[in-house]
Amino acid sequence: MKKSSLIATFLFLIAVHYTLRAQNSGEEIFKTVCSACHTINKGRLVGPDLGGTPQRLEQKWMIRFIRSSQDMIKSGDTAAIAIYNQYNKIPMPDNAYSDEQIISIIEYIDVTGKGTPANTVIAENIDIPYSAETVQAGHALFNGYSRFSNGAPACTACHNINNQSLLGGGKLALDLTGAYVKLGPAGIKAIITNPPFPAMKMALLNHNLKDDETNAVISLLKSVSESKNNNQNANTGGLIFFVLGLISAIFIFVHIYIFYNNRKIT
């Protein structure tokens, strides 16, 4: 074999090695960070299904978006704003990755999703036990009345829900009152199991919740969501009643003014 052929073969093997290494790195990052909110050709979860995105979007744009979608939204990027609005205005955490690491994620998405169109349906939801008992258990865990088995901090340390709690909850992270409607049980479970947010990831490091604890918290959030909807319906009914009463009062005053204002006292 000629020397030039050996060199070409050697360079080819190096290229294959680094390509595979990049894909493995991208796969590891995707499964560790991205899979909590995204799937590849399995339907939308918290965020969009990423199948086919490398073919639809420019790589430079994807690098910027993955690194900091919020910066792009603040800059007025119309595509970033549209995605943010479409997916319930849930902010995607910033990622301090190098261009090489982000490109490896994009390559993993490209290779994994190639040949199959992206799914436009919502990823299949999970069934969770839902009863007064599971809601009560979730309430106790969320507020710290019962401890998580692996020592995780109570949810209320960082989060709040509007469930008429006298003490209220934390303000360090998102209010979770509408989380069930926005994320669904599958989305909530994905985030609890594999947190994409740095503070939450640190809080749950080596403190993974058990399935029954996760299900209890989801049950609570479902209950809070239903209570919120009932309260909204009650408020709407009260508003209608008030408006009708106001109209009736105006009608009576007008009637009195027209028919009795000029009436002579005999």
mmCIF file of C-alpha atoms in Angstrom:
data_model
loop_
_atom_site.group_PDB
_atom_site.id
_atom_site.type_symbol
_atom_site.label_atom_id
_atom_site.label_comp_id
_atom_site.label_asym_id
_atom_site.label_seq_id
_atom_site.Cartn_x
_atom_site.Cartn_y
_atom_site.Cartn_z
ATOM 1 C CA MET A 1 0.000 0.000 0.000
ATOM 2 C CA LYS A 2 1.303 3.418 -0.925
ATOM 3 C CA LYS A 3 2.271 5.900 1.753
ATOM 4 C CA SER A 4 -0.415 8.363 0.579
ATOM 5 C CA SER A 5 -3.089 5.679 0.915
ATOM 6 C CA LEU A 6 -1.944 4.890 4.460
ATOM 7 C CA ILE A 7 -2.096 8.561 5.398
ATOM 8 C CA ALA A 8 -5.576 8.889 3.862
ATOM 9 C CA THR A 9 -6.787 5.800 5.726
ATOM 10 C CA PHE A 10 -5.278 7.096 8.962
ATOM 11 C CA LEU A 11 -6.965 10.476 8.574
ATOM 12 C CA PHE A 12 -10.274 8.772 7.734
ATOM 13 C CA LEU A 13 -10.107 6.674 10.911
ATOM 14 C CA ILE A 14 -9.350 9.778 12.978
ATOM 15 C CA ALA A 15 -12.330 11.547 11.445
ATOM 16 C CA VAL A 16 -14.597 8.566 12.173
ATOM 17 C CA HIS A 17 -13.282 8.410 15.739
ATOM 18 C CA TYR A 18 -14.016 12.063 16.459
ATOM 19 C CA THR A 19 -17.396 11.865 14.739
ATOM 20 C CA LEU A 20 -18.411 8.925 16.920
ATOM 21 C CA ARG A 21 -16.989 10.660 19.976
ATOM 22 C CA ALA A 22 -18.999 13.789 19.214
ATOM 23 C CA GLN A 23 -22.160 11.743 18.732
ATOM 24 C CA ASN A 24 -21.608 9.903 22.014
ATOM 25 C CA SER A 25 -21.013 13.204 23.787
ATOM 26 C CA GLY A 26 -24.172 14.643 22.248
ATOM 27 C CA GLU A 27 -26.143 11.548 23.218
ATOM 28 C CA GLU A 28 -24.909 11.762 26.805
ATOM 29 C CA ILE A 29 -25.762 15.452 27.107
ATOM 30 C CA PHE A 30 -29.155 14.991 25.464
ATOM 31 C CA LYS A 31 -30.164 12.114 27.738
ATOM 32 C CA THR A 32 -28.838 13.883 30.837
ATOM 33 C CA VAL A 33 -30.196 17.377 30.193
ATOM 34 C CA CYS A 34 -32.490 17.682 27.189
ATOM 35 C CA SER A 35 -34.656 14.562 27.539
ATOM 36 C CA ALA A 36 -36.502 16.006 30.545
ATOM 37 C CA CYS A 37 -38.317 18.390 28.201
ATOM 38 C CA HIS A 38 -37.785 17.064 24.668
ATOM 39 C CA THR A 39 -38.160 13.869 22.664
ATOM 40 C CA ILE A 40 -36.884 12.880 19.230
ATOM 41 C CA ASN A 41 -39.789 11.690 17.080
ATOM 42 C CA LYS A 42 -41.858 10.619 20.098
ATOM 43 C CA GLY A 43 -44.109 13.675 20.391
ATOM 44 C CA ARG A 44 -43.957 17.003 22.185
ATOM 45 C CA LEU A 45 -43.355 16.956 25.910
ATOM 46 C CA VAL A 46 -42.620 20.118 27.903
ATOM 47 C CA GLY A 47 -40.930 21.513 24.812
ATOM 48 C CA PRO A 48 -41.134 20.630 21.112
ATOM 49 C CA ASP A 49 -40.295 17.299 19.544
ATOM 50 C CA LEU A 50 -36.799 17.834 18.132
ATOM 51 C CA GLY A 51 -36.970 15.241 15.375
ATOM 52 C CA GLY A 52 -36.007 16.851 12.073
ATOM 53 C CA THR A 53 -35.004 20.209 13.568
ATOM 54 C CA PRO A 54 -31.415 20.088 12.200
ATOM 55 C CA GLN A 55 -32.917 19.921 8.707
ATOM 56 C CA ARG A 56 -35.325 22.806 9.315
ATOM 57 C CA LEU A 57 -33.154 25.231 11.287
ATOM 58 C CA GLU A 58 -29.729 26.749 10.697
ATOM 59 C CA GLN A 59 -26.995 25.341 12.902
ATOM 60 C CA LYS A 60 -25.801 28.805 13.987
ATOM 61 C CA TRP A 61 -29.330 29.684 15.127
ATOM 62 C CA MET A 62 -29.670 26.389 17.017
ATOM 63 C CA ILE A 63 -26.327 26.956 18.797
ATOM 64 C CA ARG A 64 -27.461 30.364 19.994
ATOM 65 C CA PHE A 65 -30.901 29.100 21.026
ATOM 66 C CA ILE A 66 -29.581 26.101 22.947
ATOM 67 C CA ARG A 67 -27.026 28.252 24.742
ATOM 68 C CA SER A 68 -29.562 30.913 25.796
ATOM 69 C CA SER A 69 -33.068 31.017 24.368
ATOM 70 C CA GLN A 70 -33.957 33.842 26.759
ATOM 71 C CA ASP A 71 -31.230 36.086 25.348
ATOM 72 C CA MET A 72 -32.660 35.514 21.879
ATOM 73 C CA ILE A 73 -36.180 36.285 23.091
ATOM 74 C CA LYS A 74 -34.993 39.511 24.734
ATOM 75 C CA SER A 75 -33.215 40.474 21.517
ATOM 76 C CA GLY A 76 -36.529 40.204 19.633
ATOM 77 C CA ASP A 77 -35.793 37.076 17.580
ATOM 78 C CA THR A 78 -39.209 36.269 16.119
ATOM 79 C CA ALA A 79 -38.662 32.500 15.836
ATOM 80 C CA ALA A 80 -37.476 32.241 19.455
ATOM 81 C CA ILE A 81 -40.443 34.305 20.664
ATOM 82 C CA ALA A 82 -42.869 32.123 18.676
ATOM 83 C CA ILE A 83 -41.503 28.928 20.259
ATOM 84 C CA TYR A 84 -41.636 30.513 23.722
ATOM 85 C CA ASN A 85 -45.278 31.526 23.267
ATOM 86 C CA GLN A 86 -46.301 28.215 21.703
ATOM 87 C CA TYR A 87 -44.970 26.184 24.608
ATOM 88 C CA ASN A 88 -46.719 28.015 27.455
ATOM 89 C CA LYS A 89 -43.925 30.560 28.012
ATOM 90 C CA ILE A 90 -41.881 28.059 29.994
ATOM 91 C CA PRO A 91 -38.284 29.336 29.916
ATOM 92 C CA MET A 92 -35.647 26.935 28.669
ATOM 93 C CA PRO A 93 -32.612 26.975 31.011
ATOM 94 C CA ASP A 94 -29.367 28.435 29.684
ATOM 95 C CA ASN A 95 -26.616 25.947 28.875
ATOM 96 C CA ALA A 96 -22.957 26.873 29.305
ATOM 97 C CA TYR A 97 -21.723 24.462 26.639
ATOM 98 C CA SER A 98 -19.043 25.058 24.037
ATOM 99 C CA ASP A 99 -19.922 25.233 20.350
ATOM 100 C CA GLU A 100 -18.417 21.760 19.923
ATOM 101 C CA GLN A 101 -20.640 20.290 22.627
ATOM 102 C CA ILE A 102 -23.788 21.921 21.261
ATOM 103 C CA ILE A 103 -22.944 20.763 17.746
ATOM 104 C CA SER A 104 -22.565 17.232 19.108
ATOM 105 C CA ILE A 105 -26.097 17.494 20.543
ATOM 106 C CA ILE A 106 -27.416 18.693 17.184
ATOM 107 C CA GLU A 107 -25.620 15.839 15.394
ATOM 108 C CA TYR A 108 -27.127 13.320 17.823
ATOM 109 C CA ILE A 109 -30.611 14.730 17.165
ATOM 110 C CA ASP A 110 -29.930 14.631 13.422
ATOM 111 C CA VAL A 111 -28.705 11.017 13.390
ATOM 112 C CA THR A 112 -31.400 9.761 15.765
ATOM 113 C CA GLY A 113 -34.286 11.470 14.006
ATOM 114 C CA LYS A 114 -33.199 10.983 10.403
ATOM 115 C CA GLY A 115 -35.619 9.152 8.166
ATOM 116 C CA THR A 116 -38.635 9.629 10.424
ATOM 117 C CA PRO A 117 -40.761 12.792 10.398
ATOM 118 C CA ALA A 118 -41.122 14.668 13.673
ATOM 119 C CA ASN A 119 -44.194 13.736 15.657
ATOM 120 C CA THR A 120 -46.754 16.526 15.976
ATOM 121 C CA VAL A 121 -48.832 14.890 18.694
ATOM 122 C CA ILE A 122 -48.329 15.265 22.415
ATOM 123 C CA ALA A 123 -46.267 12.477 23.915
ATOM 124 C CA GLU A 124 -48.430 9.843 25.575
ATOM 125 C CA ASN A 125 -49.355 10.833 29.099
ATOM 126 C CA ILE A 126 -48.783 8.534 32.031
ATOM 127 C CA ASP A 127 -51.433 7.170 34.342
ATOM 128 C CA ILE A 128 -51.016 8.076 37.974
ATOM 129 C CA PRO A 129 -53.066 6.976 40.984
ATOM 130 C CA TYR A 130 -55.368 9.869 41.849
ATOM 131 C CA SER A 131 -57.463 9.922 44.987
ATOM 132 C CA ALA A 132 -58.014 11.937 48.139
ATOM 133 C CA GLU A 133 -55.259 9.874 49.767
ATOM 134 C CA THR A 134 -52.659 10.591 47.060
ATOM 135 C CA VAL A 135 -53.539 14.301 47.096
ATOM 136 C CA GLN A 136 -53.149 14.377 50.885
ATOM 137 C CA ALA A 137 -49.805 12.579 50.645
ATOM 138 C CA GLY A 138 -48.652 15.051 47.975
ATOM 139 C CA HIS A 139 -49.737 17.978 50.148
ATOM 140 C CA ALA A 140 -47.701 16.645 53.082
ATOM 141 C CA LEU A 141 -44.593 16.055 50.938
ATOM 142 C CA PHE A 142 -44.855 19.362 49.076
ATOM 143 C CA ASN A 143 -45.099 21.381 52.293
ATOM 144 C CA GLY A 144 -42.586 19.356 54.301
ATOM 145 C CA TYR A 145 -45.046 17.822 56.769
ATOM 146 C CA SER A 146 -43.723 14.453 55.570
ATOM 147 C CA ARG A 147 -40.108 13.955 54.502
ATOM 148 C CA PHE A 148 -39.053 12.512 51.169
ATOM 149 C CA SER A 149 -37.471 9.113 51.759
ATOM 150 C CA ASN A 150 -34.118 10.092 50.203
ATOM 151 C CA GLY A 151 -33.853 13.395 52.051
ATOM 152 C CA ALA A 152 -34.886 15.753 49.238
ATOM 153 C CA PRO A 153 -35.965 19.213 50.424
ATOM 154 C CA ALA A 154 -39.662 20.054 50.523
ATOM 155 C CA CYS A 155 -40.999 21.587 47.312
ATOM 156 C CA THR A 156 -42.292 24.608 49.201
ATOM 157 C CA ALA A 157 -38.714 25.678 49.928
ATOM 158 C CA CYS A 158 -38.590 27.048 46.363
ATOM 159 C CA HIS A 159 -42.099 26.780 44.901
ATOM 160 C CA ASN A 160 -45.552 28.099 45.665
ATOM 161 C CA ILE A 161 -49.035 26.835 44.824
ATOM 162 C CA ASN A 162 -52.289 28.692 45.353
ATOM 163 C CA ASN A 163 -54.099 26.180 47.555
ATOM 164 C CA GLN A 164 -55.158 28.457 50.363
ATOM 165 C CA SER A 165 -52.087 27.585 52.463
ATOM 166 C CA LEU A 166 -51.708 30.069 55.314
ATOM 167 C CA LEU A 167 -47.915 30.088 55.169
ATOM 168 C CA GLY A 168 -47.598 30.218 51.395
ATOM 169 C CA GLY A 169 -44.627 28.808 49.507
ATOM 170 C CA GLY A 170 -41.203 29.783 48.268
ATOM 171 C CA LYS A 171 -40.560 32.468 45.676
ATOM 172 C CA LEU A 172 -37.178 31.225 44.448
ATOM 173 C CA ALA A 173 -38.626 29.256 41.526
ATOM 174 C CA LEU A 174 -41.758 29.071 39.378
ATOM 175 C CA ASP A 175 -45.242 29.120 40.877
ATOM 176 C CA LEU A 176 -46.611 25.635 40.214
ATOM 177 C CA THR A 177 -50.327 26.405 40.453
ATOM 178 C CA GLY A 178 -50.835 25.883 36.724
ATOM 179 C CA ALA A 179 -48.077 23.309 36.216
ATOM 180 C CA TYR A 180 -50.416 20.372 35.627
ATOM 181 C CA VAL A 181 -52.253 22.154 32.817
ATOM 182 C CA LYS A 182 -49.038 23.370 31.184
ATOM 183 C CA LEU A 183 -46.924 20.228 31.511
ATOM 184 C CA GLY A 184 -49.256 17.298 32.102
ATOM 185 C CA PRO A 185 -48.255 14.340 34.290
ATOM 186 C CA ALA A 186 -45.602 13.134 31.823
ATOM 187 C CA GLY A 187 -43.920 16.532 31.697
ATOM 188 C CA ILE A 188 -43.942 16.957 35.477
ATOM 189 C CA LYS A 189 -42.534 13.468 36.007
ATOM 190 C CA ALA A 190 -39.816 14.046 33.394
ATOM 191 C CA ILE A 191 -38.671 17.248 35.118
ATOM 192 C CA ILE A 192 -38.711 15.693 38.603
ATOM 193 C CA THR A 193 -36.854 12.610 37.371
ATOM 194 C CA ASN A 194 -34.289 14.494 35.305
ATOM 195 C CA PRO A 195 -34.300 18.188 36.321
ATOM 196 C CA PRO A 196 -33.137 20.556 33.552
ATOM 197 C CA PHE A 197 -32.887 23.532 35.933
ATOM 198 C CA PRO A 198 -29.500 23.916 37.692
ATOM 199 C CA ALA A 199 -30.890 24.805 41.145
ATOM 200 C CA MET A 200 -33.359 21.931 41.070
ATOM 201 C CA LYS A 201 -30.689 19.555 39.815
ATOM 202 C CA MET A 202 -28.473 20.457 42.774
ATOM 203 C CA ALA A 203 -31.356 20.159 45.248
ATOM 204 C CA LEU A 204 -32.204 16.666 44.038
ATOM 205 C CA LEU A 205 -28.620 15.481 43.534
ATOM 206 C CA ASN A 206 -28.437 12.028 45.165
ATOM 207 C CA HIS A 207 -31.969 12.622 46.477
ATOM 208 C CA ASN A 208 -34.083 11.039 43.759
ATOM 209 C CA LEU A 209 -37.777 10.787 44.556
ATOM 210 C CA LYS A 210 -39.486 7.413 44.578
ATOM 211 C CA ASP A 211 -42.276 6.747 42.098
ATOM 212 C CA ASP A 212 -45.028 6.885 44.717
ATOM 213 C CA GLU A 213 -43.679 10.233 45.989
ATOM 214 C CA THR A 214 -43.533 11.662 42.469
ATOM 215 C CA ASN A 215 -47.067 10.444 41.796
ATOM 216 C CA ALA A 216 -48.284 12.020 45.051
ATOM 217 C CA VAL A 217 -46.829 15.416 44.097
ATOM 218 C CA ILE A 218 -48.406 15.134 40.638
ATOM 219 C CA SER A 219 -51.749 14.291 42.272
ATOM 220 C CA LEU A 220 -51.507 17.439 44.387
ATOM 221 C CA LEU A 221 -50.746 19.613 41.366
ATOM 222 C CA LYS A 222 -53.686 18.076 39.504
ATOM 223 C CA SER A 223 -55.940 18.826 42.470
ATOM 224 C CA VAL A 224 -54.669 22.424 42.652
ATOM 225 C CA SER A 225 -55.315 22.843 38.931
ATOM 226 C CA GLU A 226 -58.900 21.596 39.273
ATOM 227 C CA SER A 227 -59.482 23.858 42.297
ATOM 228 C CA LYS A 228 -58.146 26.812 40.320
ATOM 229 C CA ASN A 229 -60.567 26.098 37.466
ATOM 230 C CA ASN A 230 -63.476 25.799 39.918
ATOM 231 C CA ASN A 231 -62.508 29.098 41.542
ATOM 232 C CA GLN A 232 -62.347 30.748 38.131
ATOM 233 C CA ASN A 233 -65.821 29.438 37.298
ATOM 234 C CA ALA A 234 -67.122 30.675 40.642
ATOM 235 C CA ASN A 235 -65.558 34.092 40.080
ATOM 236 C CA THR A 236 -67.108 34.262 36.614
ATOM 237 C CA GLY A 237 -70.533 33.432 38.027
ATOM 238 C CA GLY A 238 -70.146 36.080 40.716
ATOM 239 C CA LEU A 239 -69.159 38.670 38.127
ATOM 240 C CA ILE A 240 -72.213 37.892 35.999
ATOM 241 C CA PHE A 241 -74.446 38.171 39.069
ATOM 242 C CA PHE A 242 -72.862 41.542 39.952
ATOM 243 C CA VAL A 243 -73.333 42.924 36.430
ATOM 244 C CA LEU A 244 -76.973 41.827 36.305
ATOM 245 C CA GLY A 245 -77.572 43.401 39.701
ATOM 246 C CA LEU A 246 -75.944 46.642 38.592
ATOM 247 C CA ILE A 247 -78.089 46.769 35.440
ATOM 248 C CA SER A 248 -81.221 46.173 37.513
ATOM 249 C CA ALA A 249 -80.256 48.935 39.942
ATOM 250 C CA ILE A 250 -79.666 51.398 37.093
ATOM 251 C CA PHE A 251 -83.024 50.479 35.561
ATOM 252 C CA ILE A 252 -84.811 51.109 38.878
ATOM 253 C CA PHE A 253 -83.108 54.485 39.401
ATOM 254 C CA VAL A 254 -83.954 55.589 35.849
ATOM 255 C CA HIS A 255 -87.539 54.469 36.364
ATOM 256 C CA ILE A 256 -87.807 56.442 39.599
ATOM 257 C CA TYR A 257 -86.242 59.520 37.993
ATOM 258 C CA ILE A 258 -88.584 59.511 34.971
ATOM 259 C CA PHE A 259 -91.880 58.700 36.674
ATOM 260 C CA TYR A 260 -91.501 60.113 40.169
ATOM 261 C CA ASN A 261 -89.136 63.075 39.948
ATOM 262 C CA ASN A 262 -91.810 65.554 38.844
ATOM 263 C CA ARG A 263 -94.615 64.060 40.868
ATOM 264 C CA LYS A 264 -96.390 66.694 42.971
ATOM 265 C CA ILE A 265 -96.949 66.127 46.634
ATOM 266 C CA THR A 266 -100.684 66.374 47.403
#
